[in-house]
XYZ file of C-alpha atoms in Angstrom:
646
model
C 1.968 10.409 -45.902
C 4.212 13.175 -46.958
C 4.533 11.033 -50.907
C 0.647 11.373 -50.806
C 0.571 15.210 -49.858
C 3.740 16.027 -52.483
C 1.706 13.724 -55.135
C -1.736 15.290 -54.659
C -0.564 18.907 -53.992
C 1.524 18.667 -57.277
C -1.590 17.368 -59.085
C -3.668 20.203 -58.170
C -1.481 23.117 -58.941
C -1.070 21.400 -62.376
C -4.757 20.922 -62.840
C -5.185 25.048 -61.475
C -2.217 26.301 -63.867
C -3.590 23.952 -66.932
C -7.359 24.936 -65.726
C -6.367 29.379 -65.693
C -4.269 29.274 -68.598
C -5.440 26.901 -71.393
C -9.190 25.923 -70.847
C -10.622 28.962 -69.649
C -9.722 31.506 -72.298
C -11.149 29.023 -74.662
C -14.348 30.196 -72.944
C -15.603 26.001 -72.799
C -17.631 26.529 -69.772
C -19.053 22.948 -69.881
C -15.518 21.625 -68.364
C -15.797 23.815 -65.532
C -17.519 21.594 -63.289
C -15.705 18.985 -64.095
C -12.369 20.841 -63.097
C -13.549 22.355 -59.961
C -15.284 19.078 -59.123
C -11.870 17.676 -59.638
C -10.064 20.597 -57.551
C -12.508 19.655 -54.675
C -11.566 16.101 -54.761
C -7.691 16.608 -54.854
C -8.256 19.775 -51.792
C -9.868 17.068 -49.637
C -7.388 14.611 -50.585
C -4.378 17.245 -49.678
C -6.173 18.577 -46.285
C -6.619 14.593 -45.130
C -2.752 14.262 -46.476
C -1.628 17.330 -44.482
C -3.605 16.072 -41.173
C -2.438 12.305 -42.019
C 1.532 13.656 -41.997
C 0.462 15.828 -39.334
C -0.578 12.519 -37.295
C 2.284 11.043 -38.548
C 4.635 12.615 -37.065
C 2.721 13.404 -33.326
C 4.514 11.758 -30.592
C 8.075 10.922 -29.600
C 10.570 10.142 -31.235
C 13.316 7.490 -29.427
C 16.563 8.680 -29.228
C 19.630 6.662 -29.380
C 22.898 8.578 -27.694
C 25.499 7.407 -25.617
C 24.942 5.994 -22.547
C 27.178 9.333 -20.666
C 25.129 11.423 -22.596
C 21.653 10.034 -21.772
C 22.851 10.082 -18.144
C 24.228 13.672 -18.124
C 20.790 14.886 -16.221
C 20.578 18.618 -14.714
C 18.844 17.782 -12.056
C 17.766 21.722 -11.376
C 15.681 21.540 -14.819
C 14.788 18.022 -15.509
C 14.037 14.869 -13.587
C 13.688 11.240 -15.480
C 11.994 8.126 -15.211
C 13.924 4.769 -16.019
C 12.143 1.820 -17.785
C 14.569 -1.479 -17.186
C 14.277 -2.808 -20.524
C 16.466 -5.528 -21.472
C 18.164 -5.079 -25.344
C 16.284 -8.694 -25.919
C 12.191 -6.847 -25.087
C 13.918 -3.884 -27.363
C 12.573 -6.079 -30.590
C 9.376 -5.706 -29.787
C 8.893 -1.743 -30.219
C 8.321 -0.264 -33.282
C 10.883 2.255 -33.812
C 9.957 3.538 -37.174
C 7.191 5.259 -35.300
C 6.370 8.259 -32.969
C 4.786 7.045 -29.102
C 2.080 8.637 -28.726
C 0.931 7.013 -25.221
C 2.320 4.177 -22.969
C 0.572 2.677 -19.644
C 2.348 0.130 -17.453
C 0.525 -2.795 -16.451
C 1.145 -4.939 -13.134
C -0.423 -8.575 -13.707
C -0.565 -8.679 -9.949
C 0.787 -12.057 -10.257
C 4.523 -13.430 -10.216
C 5.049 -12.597 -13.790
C 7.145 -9.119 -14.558
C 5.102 -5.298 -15.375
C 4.700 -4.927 -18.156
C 4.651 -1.840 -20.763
C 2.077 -1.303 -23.198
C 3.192 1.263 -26.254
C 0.865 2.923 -28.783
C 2.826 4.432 -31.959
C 1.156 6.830 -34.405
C 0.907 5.692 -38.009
C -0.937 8.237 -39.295
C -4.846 9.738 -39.035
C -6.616 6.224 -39.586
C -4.616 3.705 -38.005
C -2.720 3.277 -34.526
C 0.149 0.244 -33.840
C -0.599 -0.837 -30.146
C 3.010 -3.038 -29.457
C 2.476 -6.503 -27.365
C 3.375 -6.414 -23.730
C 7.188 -5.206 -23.084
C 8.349 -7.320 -19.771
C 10.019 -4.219 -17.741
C 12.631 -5.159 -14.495
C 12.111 -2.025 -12.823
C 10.964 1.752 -12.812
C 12.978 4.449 -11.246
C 12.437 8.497 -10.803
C 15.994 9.806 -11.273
C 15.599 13.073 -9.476
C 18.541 13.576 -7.305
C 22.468 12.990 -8.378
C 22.377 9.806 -5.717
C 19.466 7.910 -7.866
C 21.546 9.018 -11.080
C 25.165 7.429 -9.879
C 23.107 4.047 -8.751
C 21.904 4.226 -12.616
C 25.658 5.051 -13.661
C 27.065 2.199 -11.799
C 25.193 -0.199 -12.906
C 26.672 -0.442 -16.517
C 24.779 -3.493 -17.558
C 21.137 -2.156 -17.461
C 19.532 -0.753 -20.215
C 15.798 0.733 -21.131
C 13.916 3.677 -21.459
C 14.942 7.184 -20.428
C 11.478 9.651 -19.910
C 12.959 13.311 -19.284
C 10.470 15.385 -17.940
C 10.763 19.099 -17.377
C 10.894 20.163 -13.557
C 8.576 22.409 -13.235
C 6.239 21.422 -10.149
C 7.728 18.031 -9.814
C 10.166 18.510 -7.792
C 8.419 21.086 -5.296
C 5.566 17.893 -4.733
C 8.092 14.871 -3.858
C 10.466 17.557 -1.907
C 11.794 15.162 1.164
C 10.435 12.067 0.020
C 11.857 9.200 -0.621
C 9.994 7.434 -3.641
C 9.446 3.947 -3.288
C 7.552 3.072 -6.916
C 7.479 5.178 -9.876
C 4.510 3.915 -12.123
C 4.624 6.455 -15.142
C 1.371 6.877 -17.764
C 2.241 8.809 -21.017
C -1.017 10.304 -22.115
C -2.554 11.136 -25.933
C -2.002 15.446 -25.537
C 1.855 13.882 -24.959
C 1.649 14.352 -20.732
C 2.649 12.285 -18.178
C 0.966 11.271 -15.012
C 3.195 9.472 -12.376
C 1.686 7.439 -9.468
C 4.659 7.852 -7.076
C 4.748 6.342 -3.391
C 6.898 7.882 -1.372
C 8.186 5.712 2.235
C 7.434 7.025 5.680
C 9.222 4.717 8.347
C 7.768 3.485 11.260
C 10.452 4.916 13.946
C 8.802 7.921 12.892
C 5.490 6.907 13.940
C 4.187 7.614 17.460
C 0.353 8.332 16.942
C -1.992 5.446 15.872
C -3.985 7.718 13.953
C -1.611 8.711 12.130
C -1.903 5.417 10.052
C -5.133 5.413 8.019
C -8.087 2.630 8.275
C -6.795 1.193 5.256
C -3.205 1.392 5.725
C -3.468 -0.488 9.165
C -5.911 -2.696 7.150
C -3.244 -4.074 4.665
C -0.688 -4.500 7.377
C -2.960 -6.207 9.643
C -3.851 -8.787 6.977
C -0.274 -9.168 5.488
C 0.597 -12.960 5.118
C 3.172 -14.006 7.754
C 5.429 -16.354 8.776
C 3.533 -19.173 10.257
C 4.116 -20.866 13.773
C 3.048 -24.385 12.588
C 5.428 -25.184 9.620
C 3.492 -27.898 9.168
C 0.144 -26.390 8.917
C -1.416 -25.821 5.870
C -3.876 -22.810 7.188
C -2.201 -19.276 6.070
C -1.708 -16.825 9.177
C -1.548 -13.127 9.107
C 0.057 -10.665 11.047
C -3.204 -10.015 12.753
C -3.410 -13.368 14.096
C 0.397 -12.818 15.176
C -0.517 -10.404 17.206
C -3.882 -11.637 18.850
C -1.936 -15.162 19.542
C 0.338 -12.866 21.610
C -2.095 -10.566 23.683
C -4.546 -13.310 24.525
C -1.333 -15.082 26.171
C -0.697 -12.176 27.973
C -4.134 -11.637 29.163
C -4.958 -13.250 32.702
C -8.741 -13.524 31.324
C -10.910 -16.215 32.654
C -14.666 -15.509 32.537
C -16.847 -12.909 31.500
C -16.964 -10.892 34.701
C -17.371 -6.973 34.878
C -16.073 -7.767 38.862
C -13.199 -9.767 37.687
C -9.513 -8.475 38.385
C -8.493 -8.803 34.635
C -10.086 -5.765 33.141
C -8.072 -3.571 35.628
C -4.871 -5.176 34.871
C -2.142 -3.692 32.395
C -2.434 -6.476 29.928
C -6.538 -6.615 30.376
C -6.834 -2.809 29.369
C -3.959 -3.337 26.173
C -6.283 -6.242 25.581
C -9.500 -4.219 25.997
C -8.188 -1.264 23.605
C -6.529 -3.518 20.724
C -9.825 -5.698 20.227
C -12.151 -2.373 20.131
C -9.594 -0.995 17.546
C -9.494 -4.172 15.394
C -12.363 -6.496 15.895
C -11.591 -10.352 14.517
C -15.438 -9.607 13.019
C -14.412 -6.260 11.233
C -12.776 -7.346 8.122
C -11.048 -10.051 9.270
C -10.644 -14.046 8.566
C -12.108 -15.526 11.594
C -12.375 -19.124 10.307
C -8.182 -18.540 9.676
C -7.929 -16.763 12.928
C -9.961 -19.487 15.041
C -7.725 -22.557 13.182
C -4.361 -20.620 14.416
C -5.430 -20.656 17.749
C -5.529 -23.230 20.537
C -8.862 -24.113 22.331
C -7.759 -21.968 25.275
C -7.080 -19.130 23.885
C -10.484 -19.041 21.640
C -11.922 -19.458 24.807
C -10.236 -16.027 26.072
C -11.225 -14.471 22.592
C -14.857 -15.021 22.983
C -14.958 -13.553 26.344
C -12.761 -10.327 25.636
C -14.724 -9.812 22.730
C -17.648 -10.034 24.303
C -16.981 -7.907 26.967
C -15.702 -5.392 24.539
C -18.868 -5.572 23.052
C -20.631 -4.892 26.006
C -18.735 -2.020 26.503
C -19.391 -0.707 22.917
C -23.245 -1.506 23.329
C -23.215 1.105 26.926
C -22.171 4.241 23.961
C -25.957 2.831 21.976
C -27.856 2.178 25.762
C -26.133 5.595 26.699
C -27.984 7.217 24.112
C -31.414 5.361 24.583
C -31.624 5.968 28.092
C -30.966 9.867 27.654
C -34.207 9.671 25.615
C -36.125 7.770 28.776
C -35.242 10.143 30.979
C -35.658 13.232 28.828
C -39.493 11.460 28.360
C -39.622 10.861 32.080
C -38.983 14.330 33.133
C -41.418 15.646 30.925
C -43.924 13.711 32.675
C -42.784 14.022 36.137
C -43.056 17.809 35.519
C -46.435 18.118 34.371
C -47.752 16.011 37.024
C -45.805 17.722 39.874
C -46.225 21.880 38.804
C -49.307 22.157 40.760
C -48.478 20.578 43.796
C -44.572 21.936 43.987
C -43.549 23.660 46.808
C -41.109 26.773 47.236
C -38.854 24.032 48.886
C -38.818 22.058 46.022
C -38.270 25.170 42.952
C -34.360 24.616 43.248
C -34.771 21.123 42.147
C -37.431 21.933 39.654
C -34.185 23.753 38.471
C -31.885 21.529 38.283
C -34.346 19.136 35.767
C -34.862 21.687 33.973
C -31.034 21.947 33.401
C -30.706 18.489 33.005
C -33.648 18.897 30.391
C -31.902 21.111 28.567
C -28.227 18.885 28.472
C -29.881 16.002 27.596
C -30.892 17.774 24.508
C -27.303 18.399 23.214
C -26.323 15.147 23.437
C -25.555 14.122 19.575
C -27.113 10.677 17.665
C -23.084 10.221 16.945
C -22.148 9.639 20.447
C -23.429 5.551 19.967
C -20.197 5.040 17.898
C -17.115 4.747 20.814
C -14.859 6.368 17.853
C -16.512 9.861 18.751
C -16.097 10.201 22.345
C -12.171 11.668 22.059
C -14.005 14.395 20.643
C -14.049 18.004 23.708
C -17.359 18.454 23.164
C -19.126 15.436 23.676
C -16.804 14.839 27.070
C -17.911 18.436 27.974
C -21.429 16.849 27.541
C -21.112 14.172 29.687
C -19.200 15.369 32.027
C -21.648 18.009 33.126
C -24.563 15.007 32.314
C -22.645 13.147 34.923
C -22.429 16.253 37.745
C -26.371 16.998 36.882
C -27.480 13.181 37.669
C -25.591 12.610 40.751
C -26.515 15.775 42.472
C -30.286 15.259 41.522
C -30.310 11.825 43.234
C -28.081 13.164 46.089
C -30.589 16.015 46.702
C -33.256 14.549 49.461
C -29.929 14.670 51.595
C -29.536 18.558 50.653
C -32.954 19.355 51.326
C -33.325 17.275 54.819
C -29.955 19.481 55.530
C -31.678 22.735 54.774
C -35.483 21.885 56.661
C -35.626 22.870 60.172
C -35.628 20.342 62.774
C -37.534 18.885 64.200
C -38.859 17.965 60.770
C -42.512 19.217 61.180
C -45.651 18.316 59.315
C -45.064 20.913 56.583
C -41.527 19.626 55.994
C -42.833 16.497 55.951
C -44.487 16.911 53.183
C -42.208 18.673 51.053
C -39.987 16.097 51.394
C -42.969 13.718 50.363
C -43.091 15.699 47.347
C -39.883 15.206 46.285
C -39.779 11.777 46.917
C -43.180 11.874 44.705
C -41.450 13.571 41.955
C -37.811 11.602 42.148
C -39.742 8.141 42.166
C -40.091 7.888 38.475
C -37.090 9.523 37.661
C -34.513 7.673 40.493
C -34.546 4.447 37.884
C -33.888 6.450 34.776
C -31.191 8.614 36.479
C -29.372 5.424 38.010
C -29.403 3.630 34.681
C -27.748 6.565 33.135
C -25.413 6.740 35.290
C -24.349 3.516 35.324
C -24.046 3.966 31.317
C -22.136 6.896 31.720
C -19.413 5.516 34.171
C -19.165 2.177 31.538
C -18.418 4.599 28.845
C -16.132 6.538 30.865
C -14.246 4.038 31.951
C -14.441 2.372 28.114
C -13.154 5.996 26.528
C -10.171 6.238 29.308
C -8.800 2.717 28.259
C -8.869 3.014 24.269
C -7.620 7.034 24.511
C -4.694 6.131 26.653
C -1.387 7.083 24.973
C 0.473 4.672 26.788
C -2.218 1.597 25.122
C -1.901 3.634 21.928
C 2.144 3.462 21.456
C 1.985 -0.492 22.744
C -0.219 -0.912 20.340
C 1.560 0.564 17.701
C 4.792 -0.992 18.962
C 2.753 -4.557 18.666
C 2.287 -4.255 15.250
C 5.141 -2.472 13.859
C 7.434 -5.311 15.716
C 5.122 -8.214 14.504
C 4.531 -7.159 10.638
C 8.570 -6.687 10.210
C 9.483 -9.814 12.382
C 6.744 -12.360 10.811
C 5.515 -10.905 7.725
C 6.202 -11.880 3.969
C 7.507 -8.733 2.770
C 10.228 -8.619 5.173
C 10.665 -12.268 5.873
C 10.383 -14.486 3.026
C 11.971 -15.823 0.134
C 9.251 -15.214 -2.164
C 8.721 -11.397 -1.913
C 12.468 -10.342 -2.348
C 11.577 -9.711 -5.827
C 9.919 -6.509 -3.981
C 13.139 -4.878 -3.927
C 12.908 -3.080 -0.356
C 14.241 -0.161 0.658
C 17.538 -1.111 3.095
C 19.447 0.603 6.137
C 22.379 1.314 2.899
C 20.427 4.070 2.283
C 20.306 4.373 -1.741
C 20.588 0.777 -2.024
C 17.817 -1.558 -1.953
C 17.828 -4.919 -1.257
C 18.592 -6.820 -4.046
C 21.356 -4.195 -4.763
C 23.065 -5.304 -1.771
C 22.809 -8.958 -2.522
C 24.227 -8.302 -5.868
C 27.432 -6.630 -4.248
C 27.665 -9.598 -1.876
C 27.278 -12.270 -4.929
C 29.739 -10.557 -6.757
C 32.460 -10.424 -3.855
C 31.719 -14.524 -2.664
C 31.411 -17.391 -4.980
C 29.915 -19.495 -2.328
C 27.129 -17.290 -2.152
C 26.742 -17.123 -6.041
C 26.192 -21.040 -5.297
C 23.574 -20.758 -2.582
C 21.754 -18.839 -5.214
C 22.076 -21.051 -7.978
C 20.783 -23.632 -5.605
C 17.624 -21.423 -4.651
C 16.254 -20.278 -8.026
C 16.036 -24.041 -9.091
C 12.023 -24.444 -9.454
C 11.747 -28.039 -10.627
C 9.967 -28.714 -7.392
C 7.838 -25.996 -6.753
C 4.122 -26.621 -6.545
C 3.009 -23.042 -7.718
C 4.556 -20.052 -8.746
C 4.950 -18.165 -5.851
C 8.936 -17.825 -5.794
C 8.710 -17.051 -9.591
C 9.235 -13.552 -9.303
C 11.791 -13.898 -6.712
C 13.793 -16.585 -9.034
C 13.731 -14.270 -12.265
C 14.811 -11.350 -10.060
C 18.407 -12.893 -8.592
C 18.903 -14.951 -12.124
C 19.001 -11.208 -13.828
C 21.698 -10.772 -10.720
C 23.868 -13.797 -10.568
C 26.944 -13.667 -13.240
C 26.738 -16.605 -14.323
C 25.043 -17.608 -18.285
C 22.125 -20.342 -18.480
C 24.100 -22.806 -19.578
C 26.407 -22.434 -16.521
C 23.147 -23.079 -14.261
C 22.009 -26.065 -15.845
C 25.257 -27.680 -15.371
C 25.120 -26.774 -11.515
C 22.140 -28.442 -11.312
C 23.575 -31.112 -12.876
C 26.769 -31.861 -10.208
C 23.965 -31.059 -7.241
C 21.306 -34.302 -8.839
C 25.207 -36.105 -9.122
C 25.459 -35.934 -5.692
C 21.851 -37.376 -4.165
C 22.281 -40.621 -2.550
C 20.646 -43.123 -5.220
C 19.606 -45.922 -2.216
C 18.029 -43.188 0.220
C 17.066 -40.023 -1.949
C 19.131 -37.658 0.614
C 22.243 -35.557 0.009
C 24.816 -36.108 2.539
C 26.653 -33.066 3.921
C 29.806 -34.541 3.667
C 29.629 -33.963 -0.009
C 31.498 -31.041 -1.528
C 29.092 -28.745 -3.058
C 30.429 -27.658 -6.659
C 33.933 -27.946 -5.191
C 33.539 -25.569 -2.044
C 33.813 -27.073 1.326
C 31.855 -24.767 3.616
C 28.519 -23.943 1.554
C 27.099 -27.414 2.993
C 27.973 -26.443 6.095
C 25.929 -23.037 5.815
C 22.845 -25.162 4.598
C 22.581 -28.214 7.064
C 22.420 -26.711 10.266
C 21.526 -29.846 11.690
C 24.388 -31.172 10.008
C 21.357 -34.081 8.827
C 21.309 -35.604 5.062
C 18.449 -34.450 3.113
C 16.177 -34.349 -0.307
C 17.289 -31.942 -3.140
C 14.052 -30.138 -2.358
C 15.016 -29.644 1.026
C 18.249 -28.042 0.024
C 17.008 -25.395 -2.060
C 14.513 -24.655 0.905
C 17.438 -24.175 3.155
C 19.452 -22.137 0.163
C 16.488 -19.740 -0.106
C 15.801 -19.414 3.637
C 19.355 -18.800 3.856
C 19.330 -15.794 1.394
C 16.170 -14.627 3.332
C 17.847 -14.229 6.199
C 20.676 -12.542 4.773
C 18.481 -9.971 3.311
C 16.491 -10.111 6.463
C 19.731 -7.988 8.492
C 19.159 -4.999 5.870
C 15.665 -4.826 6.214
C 13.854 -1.367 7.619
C 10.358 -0.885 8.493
C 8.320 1.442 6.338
C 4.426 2.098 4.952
C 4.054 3.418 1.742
C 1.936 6.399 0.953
C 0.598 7.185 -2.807
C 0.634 10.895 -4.483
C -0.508 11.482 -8.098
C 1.031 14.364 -10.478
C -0.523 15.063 -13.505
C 0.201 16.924 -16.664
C 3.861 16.435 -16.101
C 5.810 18.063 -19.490
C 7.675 15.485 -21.592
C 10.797 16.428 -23.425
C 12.518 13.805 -25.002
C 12.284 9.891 -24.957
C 15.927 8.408 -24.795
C 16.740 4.997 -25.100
C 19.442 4.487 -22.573
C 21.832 1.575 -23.817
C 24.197 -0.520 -21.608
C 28.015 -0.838 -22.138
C 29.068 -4.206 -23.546
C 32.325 -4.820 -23.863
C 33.767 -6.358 -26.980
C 37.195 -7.638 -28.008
C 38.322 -6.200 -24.171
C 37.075 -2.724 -25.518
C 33.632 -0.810 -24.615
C 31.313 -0.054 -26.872
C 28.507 2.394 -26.842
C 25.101 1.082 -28.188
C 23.789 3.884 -29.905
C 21.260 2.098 -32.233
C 18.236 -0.245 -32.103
C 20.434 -2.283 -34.828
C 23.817 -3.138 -32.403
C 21.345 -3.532 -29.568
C 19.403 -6.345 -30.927
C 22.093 -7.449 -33.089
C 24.589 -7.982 -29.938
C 24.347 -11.390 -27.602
C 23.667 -10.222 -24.457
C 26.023 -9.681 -21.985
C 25.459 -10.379 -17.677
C 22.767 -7.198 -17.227
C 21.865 -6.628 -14.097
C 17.313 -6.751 -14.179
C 14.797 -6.731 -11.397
C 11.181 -7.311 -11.603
């Protein structure tokens, strides 16, 4: 671009100088159209030159520094993000050009993020670069998160420095889980952080949202039947565990088990989290034994019949409210002075029956003052209305003459079409009472909440399988996360190292589940590819040719106790077997650092960019270190051990 604007600006001053001091004193108007059409051409072509080196040069630039350098961060005035890049994925950007906008893209699958680059090359034409596989993405905000980067001399990507302007102030106190950075066209950055609140922390279920408890309801889980193909959730966890609590045995408002401890838990979990509401009941039913569908259908159903009394509640308010109006009008003329103190009283209860809100059919309202105010005075209105013949029998004189008599014949006159609408009301109001006191209990709330904080971290994937390790989880080491700790503890124990050579062998895998898992403690484990295969190698050596098994008496790559760690049956078994055992084994190593945490999503926008630094890792050549500073050593180096996470 800036050839094309020298060329074309050169080639119109000529044309201007040659134009104002030889053709026009020869007075040969004729030519000047053709110059100034000329001039116009080559000022279009210089503006679109101008804009096109303009465009050019938009963007960021990378910068290549040492590794110290890129890592000397003030965190006071700038925060980073950190895009693992290994120097291999470094190829595939285009470094002759400015970025002009980036987006990271999860596959949701058990293949790495990946980042997707846009470069300027001028006004008409934009290079888009092929998906970058990225390990990980970290906000370096705080010296801690810088050190961990420091440490770790073997990683290498892209350094984002943003300025710290309200950054800082916004993630104050939290600690960020995910960083997932998007580099806009006007050269801004929006960052999706989520930030971890743990559960000890937790004492109020509504603290959670709908969708929060949602996703850890329905979180994949360990199952109880290994040998089961049906998938169970922590839901069904959970449920298994309450219905065997429950002393449940028919369908019986009478029965004792509604009044027991584990009856009411029961009562308030299922009207919380109905199997119908969102949930897999063809998974839940096949996890469950006959008996204890059998106690699911009838605490559902009662709970349903409670949750129906909120909607018959509300009907019968509107029956009686139509039933008094009627009573009234056919009463007024024959009412007696007696009988104005009831007349009273109805129309009191006339008057509460009309603040009683449509919203009070859904149980989810009734913690709200108001509506117990409501029924509570609902409640003392009813029961003294039908109590009231005894009040006015009390007040008559006695003998109860002819005149009392009727008065009281009256009243029983104008009760008789209300007594049925009042009693059914009441009974509604004394279901929903009782309903509203079991699911508002704190006590039911915190076991609750104590159910399924216990059963997600003791039986769910994230926290207790092989396959989502590559998840990197926070850990009790506080700045270290989990894989971080089972890279110290590789690097300090060979056996280990061997366990996980064993475990990120996929030749038998049926799907890719463990994928992500595998690629994550490869990028940890010292040892080079080569050095793998031939592991895999001495393990086949060592399977039993007449029965298929490995024995545990063999030596396993020349260490004596790693068998002994994976047969704890001390049984011969297949290869595929062993690596089962070698990545339940690292599970449950992992397992001890685990902590118990939801994950809550905040979104900054228009975050200031200032520079884009590539930050290299330190290889060490000929004994001595040497800082990549360049795209050209990086790619032009074999790779040395760097430490990558998905």
């Amino acid at each position: 671009p800036l050839i094309l604007l020298g060329i074309s600006l050169t080639t119109f001053i000529i044309i201007l100088i040659t134009y104002l001091q030889f053709i026009r004193p020869l007075n040969r108007y004729f030519l000047d159209n053709h110059v100034i059409r000329t001039l116009y051409i080559l000022g279009l072509l210089i503006c679109f030159s101008a804009l096109d080196f303009v465009a050019y040069h938009f963007g960021f630039s990378i910068k290549y520094i040492s590794r110290d350098q890129a890592l000397n961060i003030d965190t006071s005035k700038q925060s980073s993000i950190f895009i693992s890049i290994s120097s291999d994925e470094l190829s595939k950007m285009e470094h002759k050009y400015k970025i002009t906008q980036f987006s990271i893209q999860d596959t949701k699958s058990n293949s790495s993020p990946q980042i997707y680059i846009e470069y300027s090359a001028g006004l008409l034409d934009n290079i888009k670069s092929p998906g970058i596989n990225i390990h990980e993405i970290l906000l370096l905000n705080t010296n801690d998160s810088i050190d961990t980067i420091k440490k770790r001399e073997d990683v290498s990507g892209l350094l984002i420095n943003t300025v710290n302007n309200t950054l800082q102030q916004q993630i104050q106190g939290k600690q960020i889980t995910k960083c997932i950075p998007t580099l806009h066209r006007n050269l801004t950055l929006s960052l999706n952080l989520y930030y971890a609140i743990f559960d000890s922390s937790i004492n109020d279920l509504t603290y959670y949202t709908k969708q929060e408890l949602h996703d850890i309801l329905i979180s994949q889980a360990i199952c109880d039947n290994t040998t089961s193909n049906v998938k169970q959730s922590v839901y069904g966890h959970i449920v298994s565990k309450i219905l065997e609590e429950c002393p449940v045995t028919k369908l019986d408002i009478n029965n004792s088990w509604i009044n027991t401890k584990e009856g009411k838990l029961a009562i308030a979990f299922f009207t919380k989290f109905n199997p119908e509401h969102l949930f897999d009941t063809d998974e839940l039913s096949m996890n469950l034994t006959r008996e204890l569908n059998i106690k699911l259908k009838h605490i559902t159903d009662y709970v349903k019949h409670l949750q129906y009394s909120y909607t018959l509640f509300y009907q019968s308010t509107k029956i009686l409210d139509s039933t008094l109006q009627e009573s009234i009008k056919h009463s007024e003329k024959n009412i007696s002075d007696i009988n104005e103190p009831l007349m009273k009283l109805i129309n009191k209860l006339k008057n509460t029956l009309k603040l009683i809100p449509q919203c009070i059919q859904n149980p989810q309202n009734i913690h709200k003052l108001s509506i117990q105010s409501i029924i509570k005075n609902l409640q003392y209105q009813v029961e003294y209305i039908l109590n009231y013949r005894d009040h006015l029998e009390n007040t008559l004189e006695h003998p109860i003459n002819d005149a009392s008599q009727d008065s009281l014949a009256l009243f029983d006159v104008l009760i008789k079409r209300l007594r049925d609408p009042l009693k059914n009301t009441l009974n509604y109001i004394n279901n929903i009472k009782y309903h509203s006191k079991i699911i508002q209990n704190i006590e039911h709330n915190k076991a609750i909440i104590s159910e399924i904080r216990d059963t997600y971290f003791n039986t769910s994937y994230d926290t207790n399988h092989y396959s989502h390790l590559w998840k990197n989880r926070l850990s009790k080491e506080g700045s270290l996360r989990i894989l971080d700790i089972l890279k110290e503890k590789i690097d300090q124990n060979t056996e280990l190292q061997d366990i996980c050579n064993l475990a990120v062998i996929d030749t038998f895998d049926t799907n890719t589940n463990n994928q992500r898992t595998n690629e994550a403690i490869k990028q940890i484990l010292p040892q080079t590819e080569s050095e793998l295969i031939s592991i895999t190698d001495k393990i086949t050596a060592m399977i039993d040719a007449n029965t298929g098994l490995i024995s545990p008496n063999n030596d396993l790559i020349s260490k004596k106790d790693i068998l002994s760690k994976l047969f704890p049956d001390n049984q011969p078994c297949s290869l595929p077997e062993l690596i089962e055992h070698a990545r339940h084994y690292i599970t449950t190593l992992c397992k001890e650092y685990m902590v118990s945490y939801i994950e809550r999503e905040i979104q900054i926008n228009n975050v200031q960019v200032n520079s884009i630094v590539w930050l290299p890792e330190k290889t060490t050549i000929s004994n001595q270190h040497s800082i990549i500073t360049s795209p050209e050593q990086v790619t032009g180096l074999s790779s040395t051990t760097q430490y990558k996470q998905p």
